[in-house]
Amino acid sequence: MAPERLDKLLSKCLPLSRSELKKAARAGLITLNGEAVSDLSVKVDGNADSVLFDGKKVDTDEFLYIMLNKPKGVICATDGRGEKTVLDLLSDELKRSGLFPAGRLDKDTTGFVLITDDGDFAHRILSPKNHVEKTYIAALDKPVEKEGIKQLENGITLNDGTQFLPAKLKALNDEKTVIEIKICEGKYHEIKRMFKAVGCEVTELERTVIGGLQLDRNLKQGEARLITEEEKSKID
Ligand code: URA
């Protein structure tokens, strides 16, 4: 984001006129990186600088990128029509209009959901063309056979003609009932249907990584935090 005048930036973020902003600055209500500012012509970077109005952080970021550790029982949608959505889990500090989950996890899937208001970024990470891998850990009702692993690694076609791109699989236990699986696309119930095609039911599913960014294990299920610039660059 290119630096811009503080008064210009604030007039986009707060329902105040330039003269009201000037008055507020004179009263010491506006701080920039911890210092009260009287000159609102100072240039600021909305993504990097911290601006407070009357002690409260002003949302000056161009876009927000949020990591949520999704629990079971909430849906990835902006309007739950009576059901709880991932947006309902965000604290008031993180909430703002225009946010949506970039990609859907099933209601009973847990783990990493990226919430943003940056449509281009979301599209980039979701499009299979861009090969942004999503890593999941799937618990299965029975061991997956060697042949099943091979089929999923080669890309499997279901009887109804649905084709799934090749996945990468790694067994995480000796019984081969806990499997790490990486995919680049996000078809409806993709992983459950892939395993079903090779004779296994998925009993638990968690998304742990998007691109090169791991779910922060300090986040308990239901908790969310902003993604840093450095973390964002690991995603795509
Ligand atoms: N595949 C599924 O089957 N479910 C999810 O929630 C995500 C991927």
Short mmCIF file of C-alpha atoms and ligand atoms in Angstrom, two decimals:
data_model
loop_
_atom_site.label_atom_id
_atom_site.label_comp_id
_atom_site.label_asym_id
_atom_site.label_seq_id
_atom_site.Cartn_x
_atom_site.Cartn_y
_atom_site.Cartn_z
CA MET A 1 0.00 0.00 0.00
CA ALA A 2 1.50 3.37 -1.00
CA PRO A 3 1.84 5.86 1.88
CA GLU A 4 -0.87 8.52 1.93
CA ARG A 5 -1.79 11.55 3.99
CA LEU A 6 -3.17 10.65 7.39
CA ASP A 7 -6.24 12.90 6.98
CA LYS A 8 -7.06 11.28 3.63
CA LEU A 9 -6.68 7.79 5.07
CA LEU A 10 -8.72 8.58 8.19
CA SER A 11 -11.55 10.13 6.23
CA LYS A 12 -11.96 6.78 4.44
CA CYS A 13 -11.93 4.80 7.68
CA LEU A 14 -13.94 7.02 10.05
CA PRO A 15 -17.28 8.78 9.60
CA LEU A 16 -15.67 12.20 10.23
CA SER A 17 -15.10 15.22 8.00
CA ARG A 18 -11.63 16.73 7.55
CA SER A 19 -12.50 19.60 9.91
CA GLU A 20 -13.78 17.17 12.55
CA LEU A 21 -10.55 15.22 12.17
CA LYS A 22 -8.52 18.42 12.65
CA LYS A 23 -10.47 19.20 15.81
CA ALA A 24 -9.88 15.65 17.09
CA ALA A 25 -6.16 15.97 16.36
CA ARG A 26 -6.00 19.27 18.25
CA ALA A 27 -7.68 17.53 21.21
CA GLY A 28 -4.92 14.89 21.11
CA LEU A 29 -7.33 12.09 20.15
CA ILE A 30 -5.32 10.82 17.17
CA THR A 31 -2.06 8.95 17.68
CA LEU A 32 0.35 7.56 15.12
CA ASN A 33 2.60 4.75 16.34
CA GLY A 34 1.98 5.83 19.91
CA GLU A 35 2.55 9.61 19.45
CA ALA A 36 -0.22 12.20 19.32
CA VAL A 37 -0.30 13.85 15.89
CA SER A 38 -1.28 17.45 15.26
CA ASP A 39 -0.22 17.58 11.61
CA LEU A 40 -2.59 15.36 9.64
CA SER A 41 -0.69 15.89 6.39
CA VAL A 42 1.91 13.37 7.60
CA LYS A 43 2.24 10.35 5.26
CA VAL A 44 1.35 6.94 6.67
CA ASP A 45 1.30 3.35 5.48
CA GLY A 46 -2.13 1.94 6.34
CA ASN A 47 -0.77 -1.59 6.43
CA ALA A 48 2.28 -0.93 8.60
CA ASP A 49 1.53 2.08 10.81
CA SER A 50 -0.66 1.95 13.89
CA VAL A 51 -3.26 4.69 14.10
CA LEU A 52 -5.47 5.10 17.15
CA PHE A 53 -8.53 7.32 17.46
CA ASP A 54 -9.58 8.06 21.01
CA GLY A 55 -7.52 5.07 22.17
CA LYS A 56 -9.05 2.60 19.67
CA LYS A 57 -7.18 1.09 16.74
CA VAL A 58 -8.35 2.41 13.39
CA ASP A 59 -8.69 -0.27 10.75
CA THR A 60 -6.41 1.23 8.09
CA ASP A 61 -5.25 -2.00 6.45
CA GLU A 62 -6.19 -2.32 2.82
CA PHE A 63 -7.14 -5.95 3.27
CA LEU A 64 -7.37 -8.29 6.22
CA TYR A 65 -6.00 -11.85 6.27
CA ILE A 66 -7.11 -13.94 9.21
CA MET A 67 -6.19 -17.44 10.34
CA LEU A 68 -8.99 -19.27 12.13
CA ASN A 69 -8.77 -22.66 13.79
CA LYS A 70 -12.23 -23.90 12.90
CA PRO A 71 -14.05 -26.14 15.35
CA LYS A 72 -16.70 -28.65 14.31
CA GLY A 73 -20.27 -27.43 14.06
CA VAL A 74 -19.74 -24.11 12.27
CA ILE A 75 -20.08 -23.56 8.56
CA CYS A 76 -17.81 -21.79 6.08
CA ALA A 77 -20.24 -19.20 4.74
CA THR A 78 -20.98 -15.50 5.12
CA ASP A 79 -24.66 -16.09 5.83
CA GLY A 80 -25.44 -19.13 7.93
CA ARG A 81 -29.25 -18.81 7.60
CA GLY A 82 -29.63 -19.70 11.24
CA GLU A 83 -26.42 -21.74 11.52
CA LYS A 84 -23.26 -20.45 13.14
CA THR A 85 -20.62 -19.37 10.61
CA VAL A 86 -16.86 -18.95 10.82
CA LEU A 87 -17.43 -15.17 10.71
CA ASP A 88 -19.49 -15.40 13.91
CA LEU A 89 -16.35 -16.64 15.68
CA LEU A 90 -14.36 -13.47 14.98
CA SER A 91 -13.85 -10.98 17.79
CA ASP A 92 -15.07 -7.40 17.28
CA GLU A 93 -11.47 -6.32 16.62
CA LEU A 94 -11.18 -8.65 13.63
CA LYS A 95 -14.70 -8.26 12.27
CA ARG A 96 -15.36 -5.97 9.36
CA SER A 97 -17.68 -5.97 6.40
CA GLY A 98 -16.60 -7.76 3.24
CA LEU A 99 -14.85 -10.67 4.98
CA PHE A 100 -15.45 -14.19 3.69
CA PRO A 101 -13.82 -17.60 4.11
CA ALA A 102 -11.44 -18.37 1.24
CA GLY A 103 -12.57 -21.92 0.53
CA ARG A 104 -14.91 -24.18 2.40
CA LEU A 105 -14.36 -26.81 5.02
CA ASP A 106 -17.27 -29.11 5.82
CA LYS A 107 -19.24 -28.47 9.00
CA ASP A 108 -17.51 -31.42 10.70
CA THR A 109 -14.00 -30.58 9.45
CA THR A 110 -11.66 -28.68 11.78
CA GLY A 111 -8.54 -26.60 11.27
CA PHE A 112 -7.13 -23.78 9.18
CA VAL A 113 -9.63 -21.46 7.51
CA LEU A 114 -8.32 -18.32 5.88
CA ILE A 115 -10.72 -15.41 6.13
CA THR A 116 -10.11 -12.31 4.06
CA ASP A 117 -11.73 -9.48 2.12
CA ASP A 118 -9.15 -9.72 -0.68
CA GLY A 119 -11.01 -11.45 -3.50
CA ASP A 120 -8.01 -11.62 -5.85
CA PHE A 121 -5.86 -13.30 -3.22
CA ALA A 122 -8.62 -15.77 -2.36
CA HIS A 123 -9.08 -16.62 -6.01
CA ARG A 124 -5.33 -17.12 -6.43
CA ILE A 125 -5.01 -19.56 -3.56
CA LEU A 126 -8.15 -21.49 -4.49
CA SER A 127 -7.54 -21.97 -8.19
CA PRO A 128 -6.01 -25.42 -8.83
CA LYS A 129 -3.99 -23.80 -11.64
CA ASN A 130 -1.85 -22.04 -9.06
CA HIS A 131 -0.97 -25.27 -7.25
CA VAL A 132 -1.43 -23.91 -3.74
CA GLU A 133 -1.43 -27.14 -1.75
CA LYS A 134 -3.77 -27.64 1.17
CA THR A 135 -2.66 -30.24 3.69
CA TYR A 136 -5.15 -32.27 5.68
CA ILE A 137 -4.92 -35.01 8.25
CA ALA A 138 -7.59 -37.64 7.72
CA ALA A 139 -8.45 -40.35 10.23
CA LEU A 140 -9.95 -43.40 8.50
CA ASP A 141 -12.24 -46.18 9.69
CA LYS A 142 -9.84 -48.78 8.26
CA PRO A 143 -6.34 -48.91 6.78
CA VAL A 144 -6.00 -47.59 3.26
CA GLU A 145 -4.52 -50.25 0.96
CA LYS A 146 -1.29 -49.65 -0.97
CA GLU A 147 -3.29 -49.85 -4.20
CA GLY A 148 -5.71 -47.20 -2.89
CA ILE A 149 -2.82 -44.87 -2.10
CA LYS A 150 -1.47 -45.35 -5.61
CA GLN A 151 -4.86 -44.60 -7.17
CA LEU A 152 -5.23 -41.37 -5.21
CA GLU A 153 -1.65 -40.37 -6.03
CA ASN A 154 -2.31 -40.87 -9.73
CA GLY A 155 -5.62 -38.96 -9.65
CA ILE A 156 -8.82 -40.92 -9.32
CA THR A 157 -12.02 -40.75 -11.40
CA LEU A 158 -15.29 -41.62 -9.65
CA ASN A 159 -18.03 -43.71 -11.24
CA ASP A 160 -20.04 -40.51 -11.80
CA GLY A 161 -17.15 -39.15 -13.90
CA THR A 162 -15.79 -36.71 -11.28
CA GLN A 163 -12.03 -36.47 -11.65
CA PHE A 164 -9.73 -35.61 -8.80
CA LEU A 165 -6.22 -34.30 -9.45
CA PRO A 166 -3.30 -36.35 -8.12
CA ALA A 167 -2.86 -36.04 -4.35
CA LYS A 168 0.21 -36.58 -2.17
CA LEU A 169 -0.28 -39.05 0.67
CA LYS A 170 1.79 -40.03 3.68
CA ALA A 171 0.72 -42.48 6.38
CA LEU A 172 1.21 -41.01 9.84
CA ASN A 173 0.76 -44.30 11.72
CA ASP A 174 1.77 -47.91 11.11
CA GLU A 175 -1.84 -49.08 10.63
CA LYS A 176 -2.31 -46.55 7.78
CA THR A 177 -5.49 -45.20 9.35
CA VAL A 178 -4.14 -41.66 9.86
CA ILE A 179 -3.08 -40.12 6.60
CA GLU A 180 -1.62 -36.76 5.66
CA ILE A 181 -3.03 -35.78 2.28
CA LYS A 182 -2.16 -32.76 0.14
CA ILE A 183 -4.45 -31.51 -2.60
CA CYS A 184 -4.56 -28.40 -4.79
CA GLU A 185 -8.27 -28.24 -5.55
CA GLY A 186 -11.34 -27.92 -3.37
CA LYS A 187 -14.19 -29.92 -4.83
CA TYR A 188 -17.24 -30.65 -2.66
CA HIS A 189 -16.35 -33.24 0.04
CA GLU A 190 -13.22 -33.91 -1.98
CA ILE A 191 -11.16 -35.86 0.53
CA LYS A 192 -14.10 -37.83 1.90
CA ARG A 193 -15.09 -38.84 -1.63
CA MET A 194 -11.51 -39.71 -2.59
CA PHE A 195 -11.10 -42.07 0.35
CA LYS A 196 -14.58 -43.50 -0.15
CA ALA A 197 -13.56 -44.39 -3.70
CA VAL A 198 -10.78 -46.56 -2.28
CA GLY A 199 -12.97 -48.17 0.38
CA CYS A 200 -12.42 -45.99 3.47
CA GLU A 201 -14.62 -43.63 5.45
CA VAL A 202 -13.07 -40.44 6.81
CA THR A 203 -13.97 -40.25 10.50
CA GLU A 204 -12.06 -37.05 11.35
CA LEU A 205 -10.63 -34.38 9.06
CA GLU A 206 -8.41 -31.44 9.91
CA ARG A 207 -6.76 -28.91 7.59
CA THR A 208 -3.31 -28.09 8.90
CA VAL A 209 -1.50 -26.13 6.17
CA ILE A 210 -2.40 -23.77 3.30
CA GLY A 211 0.45 -23.32 0.81
CA GLY A 212 3.51 -23.08 3.04
CA LEU A 213 1.68 -21.68 6.08
CA GLN A 214 1.00 -23.98 9.01
CA LEU A 215 -1.98 -23.61 11.29
CA ASP A 216 -0.74 -21.87 14.44
CA ARG A 217 -1.06 -24.51 17.15
CA ASN A 218 -1.31 -21.75 19.77
CA LEU A 219 -4.77 -21.02 18.40
CA LYS A 220 -7.35 -23.11 20.17
CA GLN A 221 -10.32 -24.29 18.13
CA GLY A 222 -12.61 -21.30 17.61
CA GLU A 223 -9.76 -18.78 17.94
CA ALA A 224 -8.49 -16.50 15.19
CA ARG A 225 -5.70 -14.02 14.63
CA LEU A 226 -4.33 -11.79 11.89
CA ILE A 227 -1.80 -13.28 9.49
CA THR A 228 1.42 -11.26 9.25
CA GLU A 229 2.81 -10.05 5.90
CA GLU A 230 5.62 -12.61 6.19
CA GLU A 231 3.16 -15.44 6.83
CA LYS A 232 0.97 -14.30 3.95
CA SER A 233 3.91 -14.51 1.59
CA LYS A 234 4.29 -18.19 2.53
CA ILE A 235 0.80 -19.02 1.32
CA ASP A 236 1.17 -18.51 -2.42
N1 URA B 1 -12.42 -32.44 1.74
C1 URA B 1 -13.52 -32.83 2.42
O1 URA B 1 -14.06 -33.91 2.16
N2 URA B 1 -14.01 -32.03 3.37
C2 URA B 1 -13.44 -30.85 3.72
O2 URA B 1 -13.93 -30.19 4.61
C3 URA B 1 -12.30 -30.46 3.03
C4 URA B 1 -11.80 -31.26 2.04
#
